[in-house]
Coordinates of C-alpha atoms and ligand atoms in Angstrom, one line a residue:
M1 CA -64.0 111.7 6.6
N2 CA -63.4 108.1 6.9
K3 CA -63.2 107.1 3.2
L4 CA -61.3 104.3 1.4
K5 CA -61.3 103.0 -2.0
L6 CA -60.3 99.5 -3.1
V7 CA -59.6 99.8 -6.9
N8 CA -59.2 97.3 -9.7
G9 CA -59.9 94.1 -7.7
T10 CA -62.2 91.1 -8.7
V11 CA -65.2 91.4 -6.6
F12 CA -67.9 88.8 -5.9
Y13 CA -70.7 91.1 -6.6
Q14 CA -74.4 90.1 -7.7
D15 CA -73.2 86.3 -7.9
H16 CA -70.5 87.0 -10.4
L17 CA -66.7 87.9 -10.1
Q18 CA -66.3 91.4 -11.8
R19 CA -63.6 93.8 -12.1
M20 CA -64.7 96.7 -9.8
D21 CA -63.7 99.7 -7.7
V22 CA -65.3 99.7 -4.1
T23 CA -65.7 102.9 -2.2
I24 CA -66.2 102.7 1.4
E25 CA -67.4 105.6 3.6
N26 CA -67.9 105.6 7.4
G27 CA -67.9 101.9 7.5
R28 CA -70.2 101.1 4.6
I29 CA -69.9 100.5 1.1
V30 CA -71.3 103.4 -0.8
R31 CA -70.4 102.7 -4.4
L32 CA -69.4 99.9 -6.8
D33 CA -68.1 100.9 -10.0
P34 CA -66.8 99.0 -12.8
S35 CA -63.0 99.5 -12.9
S36 CA -62.1 102.4 -14.7
I37 CA -58.4 102.1 -14.5
S38 CA -56.3 99.5 -16.2
S39 CA -53.4 97.8 -14.1
E40 CA -50.9 99.6 -16.2
A41 CA -52.4 103.0 -15.8
L42 CA -52.7 102.8 -11.9
S43 CA -49.5 104.9 -11.4
P44 CA -50.3 107.6 -13.5
S45 CA -53.8 107.7 -11.9
R46 CA -52.3 108.3 -8.4
S47 CA -52.6 112.0 -8.6
R48 CA -56.3 111.9 -10.0
L49 CA -57.4 109.3 -7.2
S50 CA -55.8 111.5 -4.5
Q51 CA -57.8 114.5 -5.7
E52 CA -61.0 112.6 -4.9
N53 CA -60.3 113.1 -1.4
H54 CA -60.0 109.7 -0.1
E55 CA -58.2 108.8 3.1
Y56 CA -56.8 105.7 1.4
V57 CA -56.8 104.2 -2.1
M58 CA -55.5 100.5 -2.2
D59 CA -54.5 98.9 -5.5
C60 CA -56.3 95.5 -5.6
S61 CA -55.1 94.5 -9.0
S62 CA -54.7 90.7 -9.0
L63 CA -56.7 90.2 -5.8
H64 CA -60.1 88.9 -5.1
L65 CA -62.7 90.7 -2.8
F66 CA -65.2 88.4 -1.1
P67 CA -68.0 89.0 1.4
G68 CA -66.5 88.3 4.7
F69 CA -66.7 84.6 5.7
V70 CA -69.4 83.5 8.4
D71 CA -68.5 80.6 10.6
L72 CA -71.7 79.1 12.3
H73 CA -69.4 76.9 14.6
V74 CA -66.5 78.0 16.5
H75 CA -65.2 77.7 20.1
F76 CA -63.5 80.9 21.5
R77 CA -63.2 79.4 25.0
E78 CA -64.0 82.4 27.1
P79 CA -65.4 82.5 29.7
G80 CA -63.8 79.6 31.4
F81 CA -60.9 78.2 29.4
S82 CA -58.7 81.1 28.2
Y83 CA -55.7 79.0 28.4
K84 CA -56.9 77.3 25.1
E85 CA -58.1 80.5 23.3
T86 CA -59.6 84.0 24.1
I87 CA -62.0 86.0 22.3
E88 CA -59.2 88.2 21.2
T89 CA -57.1 85.4 19.8
G90 CA -59.9 83.4 18.4
S91 CA -61.3 86.5 16.7
K92 CA -57.8 87.6 15.2
A93 CA -57.3 84.1 13.9
A94 CA -60.9 84.5 12.3
A95 CA -59.8 87.8 10.7
H96 CA -56.7 86.1 9.4
G97 CA -58.6 83.5 7.7
G98 CA -61.0 86.1 6.2
Y99 CA -63.9 85.6 8.6
T100 CA -66.1 88.7 9.7
V101 CA -68.6 86.8 11.6
C102 CA -68.0 83.8 14.1
C103 CA -70.8 82.1 16.0
T104 CA -69.6 80.7 19.4
M105 CA -70.5 77.5 21.1
P106 CA -71.8 77.3 24.5
N107 CA -69.4 74.8 26.3
L108 CA -67.9 77.5 28.5
R109 CA -67.7 78.2 32.2
P110 CA -70.2 79.5 33.1
V111 CA -72.3 77.9 30.3
P112 CA -74.7 80.6 28.7
D113 CA -77.8 79.2 29.9
S114 CA -79.2 82.2 31.7
R115 CA -79.1 86.0 30.6
E116 CA -76.8 86.5 33.7
N117 CA -74.2 83.9 32.4
L118 CA -74.5 85.0 28.9
E119 CA -73.7 88.6 29.8
V120 CA -70.2 87.5 31.3
Q121 CA -69.5 86.3 27.6
R122 CA -71.1 89.3 26.0
E123 CA -68.9 91.7 28.2
M124 CA -65.8 89.9 27.1
I125 CA -67.0 90.1 23.3
R126 CA -67.6 93.7 23.8
Q127 CA -64.1 94.4 25.1
H128 CA -62.0 92.1 23.0
A129 CA -63.5 90.8 19.6
V130 CA -62.0 92.2 16.4
V131 CA -64.9 90.5 14.1
H132 CA -68.5 90.2 14.8
V133 CA -68.8 87.5 17.6
L134 CA -72.4 86.1 18.1
P135 CA -73.1 83.5 20.8
Y136 CA -75.2 80.5 20.9
G137 CA -77.2 79.8 24.1
A138 CA -77.2 76.4 25.6
I139 CA -80.2 74.0 25.0
T140 CA -80.0 72.7 28.6
C141 CA -78.8 74.1 32.0
G142 CA -74.9 73.4 32.1
E143 CA -75.4 71.4 29.0
K144 CA -76.4 68.6 31.4
G145 CA -79.3 67.4 29.2
E146 CA -81.8 68.0 32.0
T147 CA -83.5 71.3 32.6
L148 CA -84.2 73.6 29.5
A149 CA -82.1 76.8 29.6
D150 CA -83.8 80.1 30.0
F151 CA -84.6 80.4 26.2
E152 CA -86.9 83.5 26.5
A153 CA -84.3 85.6 28.2
L154 CA -81.5 84.5 25.9
A155 CA -83.3 84.5 22.6
P156 CA -82.7 88.3 21.4
Y157 CA -78.9 87.8 21.9
V158 CA -78.2 84.4 20.5
V159 CA -77.8 82.9 17.3
G160 CA -79.9 79.8 18.3
F161 CA -79.7 76.9 21.0
T162 CA -77.3 74.2 21.1
D163 CA -75.5 71.9 23.6
D164 CA -72.5 71.3 21.3
G165 CA -69.9 69.2 22.6
V166 CA -72.4 66.6 23.8
G167 CA -75.9 65.1 22.2
V168 CA -79.1 65.7 23.8
A169 CA -79.7 62.1 24.9
D170 CA -83.4 62.4 25.9
G171 CA -85.7 62.7 22.8
A172 CA -88.6 64.1 25.1
R173 CA -86.1 67.0 26.1
M174 CA -85.2 67.6 22.5
R175 CA -88.8 67.8 21.6
E176 CA -89.5 70.3 24.4
A177 CA -86.6 72.4 23.3
M178 CA -87.6 72.4 19.7
L179 CA -91.2 73.6 20.8
A180 CA -89.6 76.4 22.9
A181 CA -87.1 77.4 20.2
K182 CA -89.7 77.6 17.5
A183 CA -92.0 79.9 19.7
L184 CA -89.2 82.3 19.8
G185 CA -88.2 81.9 16.1
K186 CA -84.8 80.5 16.7
P187 CA -83.1 77.3 15.3
I188 CA -82.1 74.3 17.3
V189 CA -78.3 73.5 16.2
A190 CA -77.7 70.0 17.1
H191 CA -74.4 68.2 18.0
A192 CA -75.9 64.8 17.0
E193 CA -74.1 62.0 19.1
D194 CA -75.8 59.0 20.5
L195 CA -73.1 58.3 23.3
P196 CA -73.9 54.7 23.9
L197 CA -73.5 54.0 20.2
V198 CA -70.1 55.7 20.2
R199 CA -68.8 52.7 22.2
G200 CA -65.7 54.5 23.3
G201 CA -64.6 55.0 19.8
V202 CA -61.9 57.6 19.3
I203 CA -61.9 57.7 15.7
H204 CA -64.0 56.4 12.6
D205 CA -64.8 52.7 12.8
G206 CA -62.9 52.1 9.5
T207 CA -59.7 50.8 8.0
Y208 CA -57.4 52.8 10.2
A209 CA -59.0 51.7 13.3
K210 CA -58.9 48.1 12.5
R211 CA -55.2 48.2 11.4
H212 CA -54.1 50.0 14.6
N213 CA -56.3 48.4 16.9
L214 CA -58.0 51.6 18.3
P215 CA -61.6 51.7 19.3
G216 CA -63.9 52.8 16.5
N217 CA -66.7 55.2 16.5
P218 CA -69.4 54.0 14.1
S219 CA -71.3 56.2 11.8
E220 CA -74.7 55.5 13.5
S221 CA -73.7 57.4 16.5
E222 CA -74.2 60.4 14.5
W223 CA -77.0 59.6 12.0
K224 CA -79.3 57.8 14.3
Q225 CA -79.7 61.0 16.4
V226 CA -80.1 62.9 13.2
E227 CA -82.9 60.6 12.3
R228 CA -84.6 61.0 15.6
D229 CA -84.2 64.8 15.5
I230 CA -85.7 65.2 11.9
A231 CA -88.8 63.3 13.0
L232 CA -89.2 65.6 16.0
A233 CA -88.6 68.5 13.7
E234 CA -91.3 67.3 11.5
E235 CA -93.7 66.7 14.4
T236 CA -92.9 70.3 16.0
G237 CA -92.3 72.4 12.8
A238 CA -89.1 73.6 14.6
R239 CA -86.3 75.1 12.6
Y240 CA -83.4 72.3 12.9
H241 CA -79.7 72.6 11.9
V242 CA -77.2 69.6 12.1
C243 CA -73.7 70.6 13.1
H244 CA -70.4 69.1 11.8
I245 CA -72.0 66.4 9.5
S246 CA -69.4 63.6 8.8
T247 CA -71.6 60.6 7.5
K248 CA -73.2 60.0 4.1
E249 CA -76.2 58.5 6.1
S250 CA -76.9 61.9 7.7
V251 CA -76.5 63.5 4.3
A252 CA -79.1 61.2 3.0
L253 CA -81.4 62.1 5.8
V254 CA -81.0 66.0 5.5
R255 CA -81.5 65.6 1.6
D256 CA -84.7 63.6 2.3
A257 CA -85.9 66.2 4.9
K258 CA -85.2 69.1 2.6
K259 CA -87.1 67.3 -0.2
R260 CA -90.2 66.9 2.2
G261 CA -89.9 70.8 2.7
L262 CA -88.9 70.6 6.3
A263 CA -86.9 73.5 7.9
V264 CA -83.8 71.3 8.1
T265 CA -80.1 72.5 7.3
G266 CA -76.7 71.1 7.9
E267 CA -73.0 72.0 7.9
T268 CA -69.8 70.2 7.3
G269 CA -66.1 71.1 7.8
P270 CA -63.1 71.4 5.8
H271 CA -61.4 68.2 7.3
Y272 CA -64.5 66.0 6.5
L273 CA -64.4 67.5 2.8
T274 CA -60.7 66.8 2.1
M275 CA -59.5 63.8 4.2
T276 CA -60.4 60.2 4.9
D277 CA -59.5 58.0 7.9
E278 CA -56.9 56.4 5.6
D279 CA -54.9 59.8 6.0
L280 CA -54.8 59.6 9.7
E281 CA -51.7 59.6 11.7
D282 CA -51.1 58.8 15.4
D283 CA -51.1 62.3 16.4
G284 CA -53.7 64.6 18.4
R285 CA -53.9 66.9 15.5
F286 CA -56.1 64.1 13.7
R287 CA -58.5 63.7 16.7
M288 CA -61.9 65.4 16.7
N289 CA -65.5 64.7 17.4
P290 CA -67.2 63.5 15.1
P291 CA -64.1 61.8 13.5
I292 CA -62.9 62.0 9.8
R293 CA -64.8 59.1 8.1
S294 CA -64.3 57.1 4.9
G295 CA -63.8 58.0 1.2
A296 CA -67.5 57.3 0.5
D297 CA -68.6 59.6 3.4
R298 CA -66.1 62.4 1.9
E299 CA -67.5 62.0 -1.6
A300 CA -71.2 62.3 -0.3
L301 CA -70.3 65.4 1.6
I302 CA -68.8 67.1 -1.5
E303 CA -71.8 66.2 -3.5
A304 CA -74.1 67.5 -0.8
L305 CA -72.2 70.9 -0.5
S306 CA -72.2 71.3 -4.3
D307 CA -75.9 70.7 -4.8
E308 CA -76.9 72.8 -1.7
T309 CA -78.2 69.8 0.3
L310 CA -75.6 71.2 3.0
L311 CA -75.9 74.9 3.7
A312 CA -72.6 75.7 5.0
V313 CA -69.0 75.1 5.6
A314 CA -68.3 75.6 9.3
T315 CA -64.8 74.9 10.7
D316 CA -65.6 73.6 14.4
H317 CA -62.6 75.7 15.3
A318 CA -61.8 74.0 18.6
P319 CA -58.5 75.0 20.0
H320 CA -56.8 73.1 23.0
S321 CA -53.4 73.5 24.8
A322 CA -50.3 71.6 23.3
E323 CA -50.2 69.2 26.2
E324 CA -54.1 68.3 25.7
K325 CA -53.2 67.4 22.0
A326 CA -50.0 65.7 22.7
R327 CA -51.4 62.3 23.7
G328 CA -51.7 60.6 20.3
L329 CA -55.1 59.6 18.6
A330 CA -56.1 57.5 21.7
H331 CA -56.0 60.1 24.4
S332 CA -55.9 63.7 22.9
A333 CA -58.7 66.1 23.5
N334 CA -61.2 66.4 20.7
G335 CA -60.9 69.2 18.5
I336 CA -58.7 71.1 15.9
V337 CA -58.3 74.6 14.8
G338 CA -59.6 75.7 11.4
L339 CA -60.4 79.3 10.9
E340 CA -56.9 80.2 9.4
T341 CA -56.9 77.4 6.8
A342 CA -60.4 76.7 5.8
F343 CA -60.5 78.9 2.7
P344 CA -57.1 78.1 1.2
V345 CA -57.6 74.4 1.9
L346 CA -61.1 74.3 0.3
Y347 CA -60.0 76.5 -2.6
T348 CA -57.1 74.4 -3.5
R349 CA -58.6 70.8 -2.8
L350 CA -62.1 71.4 -4.1
V351 CA -62.2 74.5 -6.3
L352 CA -59.0 74.3 -8.1
T353 CA -59.6 70.5 -8.8
G354 CA -62.9 71.2 -10.2
K355 CA -65.1 69.4 -7.5
L356 CA -66.8 72.7 -6.4
S357 CA -67.3 76.1 -8.0
L358 CA -65.7 79.0 -6.3
E359 CA -69.2 80.8 -6.3
R360 CA -70.8 78.0 -4.3
L361 CA -67.6 77.9 -1.9
L362 CA -68.4 81.6 -1.4
H363 CA -72.0 81.0 -0.8
A364 CA -71.3 78.2 1.6
M365 CA -68.9 80.2 3.5
S366 CA -70.5 83.5 3.9
L367 CA -73.8 84.4 2.1
D368 CA -76.1 81.3 2.8
P369 CA -75.4 80.9 6.5
A370 CA -75.7 84.6 7.1
A371 CA -79.2 84.6 5.4
A372 CA -80.4 81.4 6.6
F373 CA -79.6 82.2 10.3
S374 CA -80.9 85.8 10.1
L375 CA -77.6 86.9 11.6
S376 CA -78.2 90.6 11.4
S377 CA -81.1 90.2 13.6
V378 CA -79.1 88.9 16.5
K379 CA -78.5 91.8 19.1
E380 CA -74.6 92.1 18.9
A381 CA -72.4 92.8 22.1
K382 CA -70.4 95.2 20.4
E383 CA -71.9 98.4 19.0
S384 CA -71.7 98.1 15.2
I385 CA -73.2 99.4 12.0
G386 CA -74.6 95.8 11.4
I387 CA -73.7 92.7 9.8
A388 CA -73.3 92.6 6.0
T389 CA -75.0 90.0 3.9
G390 CA -72.9 90.5 0.9
I391 CA -70.8 93.1 -1.1
E392 CA -73.5 95.7 -2.1
P393 CA -74.0 99.5 -1.9
G394 CA -75.3 100.5 1.4
A395 CA -74.0 97.2 3.1
P396 CA -71.5 97.4 6.1
A397 CA -68.1 96.8 4.6
D398 CA -67.4 93.4 5.8
L399 CA -65.2 91.7 3.4
C400 CA -61.9 89.9 2.9
I401 CA -59.3 90.2 0.3
W402 CA -57.2 87.4 -1.1
D403 CA -54.3 86.8 -3.5
L404 CA -55.5 83.6 -5.0
N405 CA -52.2 83.1 -7.1
A406 CA -49.9 83.1 -4.0
A407 CA -49.1 79.6 -2.5
T408 CA -48.1 78.8 1.0
T409 CA -47.3 75.8 3.2
I410 CA -49.5 75.7 6.2
N411 CA -47.4 76.2 9.3
P412 CA -49.3 76.3 12.7
K413 CA -46.5 78.5 14.1
T414 CA -47.9 81.3 11.9
F415 CA -51.4 81.1 13.5
L416 CA -52.9 83.9 15.4
S417 CA -54.9 81.3 17.3
K418 CA -53.6 79.8 20.6
G419 CA -54.4 76.4 19.2
R420 CA -52.0 74.7 16.9
A421 CA -53.4 71.4 16.3
T422 CA -54.2 71.0 12.4
P423 CA -54.3 68.1 10.2
F424 CA -53.4 70.4 7.4
A425 CA -50.0 71.3 8.6
G426 CA -47.6 70.9 5.7
W427 CA -50.1 71.1 3.1
T428 CA -49.2 73.5 0.3
V429 CA -52.3 75.6 -0.6
R430 CA -53.2 78.6 -2.8
G431 CA -54.7 81.7 -1.3
I432 CA -53.1 84.3 1.2
C433 CA -55.4 86.7 2.9
Q434 CA -54.3 90.1 2.2
A435 CA -56.7 91.8 4.4
T436 CA -60.2 91.6 6.3
L437 CA -62.4 94.5 6.9
V438 CA -65.0 94.6 9.5
G439 CA -67.4 97.6 9.2
G440 CA -64.7 99.3 7.0
E441 CA -61.9 98.9 9.8
L442 CA -58.9 96.5 9.3
A443 CA -59.4 93.6 11.4
Y444 CA -56.4 92.0 9.7
E445 CA -53.8 93.2 7.2
D446 CA -50.9 91.1 5.7
P447 CA -47.4 92.8 6.1
S448 CA -47.6 93.6 2.3
W449 CA -50.9 95.4 2.4
K450 CA -49.5 98.8 3.1
E451 CA -47.5 98.7 0.1
R452 CA -50.7 98.7 -2.1
R453 CA -51.4 102.3 -1.1
L454 CA -51.6 104.4 -4.0
D455 CA -52.6 107.9 -2.8
Ligands
DOR501 O1 -63.8 68.0 18.3 C1 -64.7 68.7 18.9 N1 -64.2 69.6 19.7 N2 -66.0 68.3 18.9 C2 -66.9 68.8 19.6 O2 -68.1 68.5 19.6 C3 -66.5 69.7 20.8 C4 -65.1 70.3 20.5 C5 -64.5 71.2 21.6 O3 -65.2 71.9 22.3 O4 -63.2 70.9 21.8

């Protein structure tokens, strides 16, 4: 009998933090009971607990149990670029950060633009993933912006369609994609970037770029394409999601679209919510696309996350080799890792400072993206008992367990990802993941987790 009991933790259940005992059997949560045992009484209760016939009883006093985090936007680099990351290292990094679901972007080799190509990736997921890994399909063949990918063949197996890494330059092609995606009930997930408007910019066209004489990427390179796409979404009735929003103008466009009742959502990333271009250093770990923008952009993003204009926080975990990130701001590859730092960074910088509630952060990192993208309906590569949409009786036990009192200084050498480039290196943050469970199985455990065993 596979039975596990997590006792005396603070559980995010029915939208409240409550002291509860969680009983897990055969991968599912079978019971949630108000904690019957006070911390002081845990030791004398050991014998009673072990009589209940559990395989394990874990003392979660002083720990928080959250629904497993869901990242709508990661790059696991396989097939094609295993020197940057593999499905194994990427999904282990995800579990280390409390994630139980990751949706992978299609800038791979081969690009998942046909069922045959997608199967190469799905086979690797089947063999190596330690969390749920759900792929996106490409919008266009080879992400070249020309012919549409085989939407019909891909649809049951993908979260949605995106050409992440590049914008879809041709509005007519985007329109065609929206109509095809709509017919299949799938979202179009847009990397909004108008290349000519980027004007070769490598960081935000703001204070730092001017001071250091670097080519600046203006905000309109993002929001002009968001504006075009929202008009197309309105015309076609497609479900449209904007990736990695970095500008206040895109926020305003999404806010307006939602007010008008359009099926439009958006995500932003931890770095856009906690940094501005004034914080940049001439180091590849500050280079990503879109770039970190101004203080006004950051404030607009925090407000939009808080008032639910933005659906989700997504990391855009985008690992590269040390060499690819060692060429300074001007010449490094675009992309930073994010899975192992997202929650502690946002908890420390937004929740503990009173800018965002913990409840809203948990929704944005887990419940809301899972629900809005109907993730449990995507056919998984790995056989599983399904994907949870929260901590509740009957749900698969997909959850993460945190010590929110513990502080740590972010050190990329401790990452399980192959990627090490993070702008958060050296930040002192609160929150250390103690364990992550996927379908009741440990996908990550802190070295101290075993010491909590009571039976
Ligand atoms: O910074 C980024 N890195 N932005 C993207 O759009 C692509 C990603 C990557 O694949 O490295």
